[in-house]
Amino acid sequence: MLNVAVQGAGHVGLEHIKAFMKNPNTKVVAVGSRTKEGARRAAERVGLECLVFDDYEELLNVPGLDIVSICTPPNRHADECIMAADRGKHVLVEKPVALNSSELHAMASAVARAGVKSSVGFVLRWNPLINTIKHAVEDGMIGRPLLVHADYWHGPANMTPKITRNWGPVAGGIMVHGGCHAMDAARYVLGNDPIVQVVGRCPATDTTAQKQGTNVAVVNFATGAVGKISASNRFHMPYVFNIEVFGDQGVIRNDRFYSAKLPGQSGPAQLPTLLPDSGDVDHHPFSGLIDDLVASILADVESHNSLQVAVNTHEACFAAELSAANQGQAMQIAV
């Protein structure tokens, strides 16, 4: 049994708690928040009895603690991840894991130095559509991938809205804050293919990287494919997440599929799967994310969703924001 502490008691933190409670190999023993009352309320919402903290140092000192799940605001992720790793705790860090390259590499170094397992909150890696696309690409159903499109468009309401969200400026820009899901999905369906060059553009009204509410990036992958990744919280529309892969033997456009490997097709077929078409956090497959981390710890193997894998995704997002702020200057990414 692995003992877990969840640091951060907001909507996402609550989903982490519920997912860990479902896993037969984990026990949530502590919840941390800005106030003990906030942590206690989160635990009570799911019928959990555990320790509650408003001091992160004290939370890390819980005897027998194995995993720390970090669901606090992004500007706190680096310090909290490094502190946990330095104490030998496995870490799950929500996205974006960091807001700049120096924080990002400090976190990756701390995890590597400690020899602990890590995971990142790219929960869409467990969405059925994205996994279907990944396996179709791996099985050669579209031949050689040439182009990938991925879009994170989070307008003022979700498809079946529970709330209306009025976005303001987000730390790091929208590509870092939310578009990292799209950047990661594009890499994931191509087998975690690293991105080596990025050109980003934004509307003339988004003058600095910190204020960008719309960003479109053209990326080059190490294996030769190209991609168009976009992110926006400015469009007046419901939430949309598109994922499309175009190959020399077929195409997959969300849940539509057409392949030269199926010569009897008269038109695109529809894949019977679940689309990532909601921005509601309780729509996301958090159990897949948590179960994968637990399995990697128990088997002593690295996850395909480790912090080290996420370094390239985040570097590409940083590059997209910086490029857009510099009129589309091409940014190279070392791999």
XYZ file of C-alpha atoms in Angstrom:
335
model
C 0.000 0.000 0.000
C 1.420 3.392 -1.057
C 0.613 6.370 1.147
C -0.399 9.536 -0.729
C -0.607 13.218 0.115
C -2.509 15.560 -2.201
C -1.238 19.135 -2.034
C -3.940 21.494 -3.326
C -7.639 21.077 -2.590
C -9.315 22.720 -5.578
C -11.346 21.044 -8.342
C -8.364 19.189 -9.823
C -7.013 18.217 -6.422
C -10.381 16.716 -5.561
C -10.271 14.578 -8.712
C -6.790 13.362 -7.734
C -8.082 12.399 -4.295
C -10.991 10.446 -5.791
C -8.737 8.649 -8.282
C -6.226 7.635 -5.603
C -9.099 6.397 -3.430
C -10.205 4.106 -6.276
C -6.767 2.548 -6.732
C -6.406 -0.617 -4.590
C -2.708 0.065 -3.977
C -2.934 3.606 -2.593
C -4.253 5.296 0.529
C -4.706 9.071 0.815
C -3.286 9.901 4.233
C -3.017 13.699 3.954
C -4.477 16.691 2.121
C -2.826 20.110 2.075
C -4.263 23.494 1.168
C -3.869 27.192 1.976
C -6.032 26.575 5.044
C -6.700 23.471 7.087
C -10.413 24.162 6.722
C -10.139 24.075 2.919
C -8.249 20.785 3.080
C -10.786 19.368 5.530
C -13.726 20.353 3.297
C -12.168 18.597 0.315
C -11.653 15.399 2.317
C -15.181 15.522 3.693
C -16.680 15.898 0.206
C -15.480 12.392 -0.651
C -15.932 10.849 2.789
C -12.196 10.701 3.487
C -10.698 10.729 6.964
C -7.088 11.880 6.848
C -4.594 14.430 8.160
C -4.994 17.998 6.910
C -2.294 20.654 6.581
C -1.772 24.311 5.753
C 2.020 23.894 5.934
C 3.713 21.979 3.102
C 6.829 21.169 5.160
C 4.660 19.502 7.770
C 2.788 17.550 5.101
C 6.061 16.179 3.716
C 7.008 14.967 7.185
C 4.034 12.590 7.460
C 5.542 9.183 8.419
C 5.548 6.579 5.657
C 4.571 9.000 2.906
C 5.309 7.605 -0.592
C 3.634 9.883 -3.169
C 2.934 13.614 -3.297
C 0.359 14.825 -5.826
C 0.870 18.543 -6.513
C -2.288 20.394 -7.565
C -1.393 23.931 -6.484
C -1.057 26.962 -8.836
C 1.754 26.603 -11.416
C 4.042 29.185 -9.801
C 4.376 26.858 -6.776
C 5.014 23.618 -8.652
C 8.797 23.859 -8.936
C 9.521 24.431 -5.246
C 7.003 21.832 -4.115
C 8.181 19.193 -6.596
C 11.856 19.684 -5.707
C 11.134 19.569 -1.964
C 9.174 16.321 -2.365
C 11.792 14.672 -4.577
C 14.606 15.679 -2.236
C 12.753 13.779 0.514
C 12.483 10.677 -1.660
C 8.793 11.028 -2.541
C 7.388 10.039 -5.907
C 5.671 13.042 -7.515
C 2.657 13.763 -9.672
C 2.657 17.387 -10.858
C -0.317 19.043 -12.525
C 0.124 20.936 -15.783
C 1.789 23.191 -16.593
C 4.506 21.796 -14.376
C 6.531 25.010 -14.610
C 6.382 28.521 -16.048
C 9.938 28.762 -17.404
C 12.837 26.581 -18.515
C 14.990 27.074 -15.433
C 12.215 25.825 -13.128
C 11.452 22.962 -15.495
C 15.018 21.654 -15.636
C 15.532 22.106 -11.900
C 12.499 19.869 -11.312
C 13.677 17.228 -13.802
C 17.148 17.236 -12.222
C 15.720 16.835 -8.715
C 13.590 13.862 -9.762
C 16.519 12.207 -11.569
C 18.893 12.852 -8.649
C 16.448 11.335 -6.148
C 15.650 8.322 -8.322
C 11.915 8.730 -7.722
C 9.129 8.128 -10.226
C 7.223 11.066 -11.688
C 4.120 11.858 -13.688
C 2.555 14.988 -15.175
C -1.112 15.989 -15.345
C -1.489 15.325 -19.076
C -4.646 13.383 -18.357
C -5.790 13.345 -22.002
C -3.229 10.600 -22.651
C -5.946 8.325 -21.203
C -8.801 9.704 -23.294
C -10.196 6.879 -25.471
C -10.084 8.872 -28.743
C -6.469 9.916 -28.288
C -5.442 6.373 -27.441
C -7.351 5.049 -30.457
C -5.507 7.503 -32.711
C -2.146 6.590 -31.164
C -2.676 2.873 -31.758
C -3.914 3.442 -35.321
C -0.744 5.414 -36.089
C 1.441 2.730 -34.460
C -0.316 0.014 -36.483
C 0.431 1.850 -39.733
C -3.206 2.540 -40.604
C -2.381 6.000 -41.997
C 1.093 5.150 -43.268
C 3.787 7.709 -42.553
C 2.480 10.636 -40.464
C 3.053 13.922 -42.258
C 0.987 16.492 -40.374
C -0.647 16.732 -36.937
C -3.269 19.274 -35.880
C -4.180 19.764 -32.227
C -6.326 22.579 -30.845
C -7.205 23.654 -27.299
C -10.044 26.182 -27.582
C -11.478 26.971 -24.169
C -14.116 29.669 -24.566
C -16.365 31.080 -21.868
C -18.419 27.901 -21.465
C -18.043 24.135 -21.679
C -20.102 21.999 -24.050
C -22.544 21.232 -21.240
C -21.580 24.119 -18.974
C -21.751 23.999 -15.224
C -20.232 27.451 -15.011
C -19.383 30.297 -17.339
C -15.704 31.138 -17.082
C -14.460 34.622 -17.839
C -10.766 34.224 -18.539
C -8.239 36.905 -17.724
C -4.506 36.821 -18.511
C -2.983 33.468 -17.527
C 0.532 32.952 -16.258
C 2.911 32.075 -19.062
C 0.324 32.588 -21.808
C -2.467 30.317 -23.015
C -0.186 27.884 -24.874
C 1.668 27.166 -21.644
C -1.399 27.217 -19.413
C -3.838 25.093 -21.450
C -2.386 24.557 -24.907
C 0.219 22.274 -23.344
C -2.528 19.602 -23.501
C -2.648 19.994 -27.291
C 1.152 20.110 -27.644
C 1.452 16.950 -25.551
C -1.323 15.109 -27.402
C 0.388 15.818 -30.730
C 3.627 14.350 -29.411
C 1.886 11.398 -27.759
C 0.041 10.151 -30.853
C 3.415 10.193 -32.642
C 5.037 8.066 -29.946
C 6.381 10.964 -27.821
C 8.198 12.326 -30.872
C 10.326 15.297 -29.712
C 9.679 18.761 -31.129
C 12.837 20.404 -32.484
C 11.632 23.762 -33.876
C 8.729 26.094 -33.127
C 7.336 29.198 -34.797
C 4.524 30.876 -32.875
C 2.122 33.634 -33.882
C -0.525 35.588 -32.002
C -2.999 38.357 -32.861
C -1.646 41.896 -32.834
C -3.594 42.633 -29.634
C -1.596 40.019 -27.683
C 1.648 41.938 -27.454
C 3.569 40.040 -24.778
C 3.995 36.376 -23.930
C 2.391 36.836 -20.506
C -0.806 38.231 -22.038
C -1.269 35.920 -24.998
C -4.814 34.582 -25.099
C -4.458 33.090 -28.582
C -1.384 31.329 -29.968
C -0.831 29.282 -33.113
C 2.407 27.324 -33.411
C 3.944 25.514 -36.365
C 6.229 22.792 -35.038
C 8.757 20.404 -36.553
C 9.111 16.926 -35.066
C 12.387 15.018 -34.864
C 11.121 12.286 -37.223
C 10.236 14.821 -39.947
C 6.499 15.375 -39.457
C 5.130 18.887 -38.952
C 2.343 20.132 -36.746
C -0.054 23.017 -36.199
C -0.883 23.499 -32.534
C -3.276 26.227 -31.407
C -4.632 27.439 -28.092
C -7.088 30.174 -27.187
C -9.321 31.351 -24.374
C -10.540 34.322 -26.401
C -12.978 32.689 -28.831
C -16.642 33.058 -27.860
C -17.519 29.396 -28.217
C -17.905 26.209 -26.178
C -14.838 24.130 -25.320
C -13.306 22.234 -28.257
C -10.282 19.925 -28.391
C -9.355 18.786 -31.897
C -6.793 16.106 -32.738
C -6.069 15.177 -36.368
C -3.285 13.163 -38.002
C -2.692 13.174 -41.755
C -0.555 10.451 -43.330
C 0.430 9.293 -46.791
C -1.941 6.289 -46.475
C -4.849 7.777 -44.556
C -6.166 10.420 -42.184
C -7.793 10.579 -38.758
C -9.821 13.702 -38.020
C -11.096 13.435 -34.468
C -13.437 10.424 -34.613
C -13.429 10.220 -38.448
C -11.089 7.744 -40.123
C -10.137 7.075 -43.739
C -7.362 4.722 -44.876
C -5.948 3.252 -48.053
C -5.535 0.053 -45.972
C -9.340 -0.307 -46.137
C -10.055 -0.254 -49.889
C -13.790 -0.780 -49.464
C -14.333 2.569 -47.780
C -16.618 4.905 -49.710
C -16.012 7.700 -47.206
C -14.697 8.362 -43.731
C -15.812 5.910 -41.038
C -16.798 7.069 -37.569
C -14.820 5.653 -34.654
C -17.021 4.530 -31.729
C -15.095 6.276 -28.980
C -15.208 9.058 -26.370
C -14.048 12.492 -27.499
C -12.174 14.957 -25.263
C -14.961 17.486 -25.796
C -15.387 18.961 -22.325
C -13.272 21.288 -20.211
C -14.935 20.029 -17.016
C -12.235 18.450 -14.868
C -14.580 15.667 -13.745
C -14.870 14.616 -17.409
C -11.170 13.788 -17.584
C -9.823 10.240 -17.011
C -7.842 10.924 -13.828
C -7.967 7.275 -12.785
C -5.877 6.360 -15.830
C -3.311 8.996 -14.897
C -3.063 7.849 -11.271
C -3.132 4.131 -12.082
C -0.248 4.558 -14.525
C 1.916 6.315 -11.923
C 1.173 3.659 -9.322
C 1.983 0.875 -11.810
C 5.296 2.525 -12.694
C 6.237 2.734 -8.988
C 5.304 -0.874 -8.262
C 7.115 -2.181 -11.362
C 10.064 0.230 -10.934
C 9.807 1.502 -14.513
C 9.501 4.978 -15.989
C 6.094 6.110 -17.236
C 5.527 7.347 -20.787
C 4.116 10.388 -18.965
C 7.134 11.135 -16.779
C 8.443 14.603 -15.994
C 11.438 13.897 -18.227
C 9.135 13.218 -21.197
C 7.170 16.392 -20.400
C 10.288 18.577 -20.602
C 10.129 18.712 -24.406
C 6.397 19.482 -24.413
C 6.879 22.406 -22.040
C 9.936 23.695 -23.906
C 7.841 23.742 -27.084
C 5.103 25.717 -25.320
C 7.596 28.231 -23.913
C 9.095 28.562 -27.396
C 5.666 29.146 -28.981
C 4.912 32.021 -26.591
C 8.372 33.563 -26.963
C 8.314 33.231 -30.753
C 4.908 34.901 -30.972
C 6.124 37.748 -28.777
C 9.021 38.189 -31.223
C 6.992 38.340 -34.465
C 7.348 34.655 -35.306
C 11.060 34.171 -34.783
C 11.931 30.482 -35.202
C 12.977 28.803 -31.945
C 15.197 25.715 -31.868
C 14.756 23.096 -29.120
C 17.646 20.871 -28.126
C 16.764 17.189 -27.706
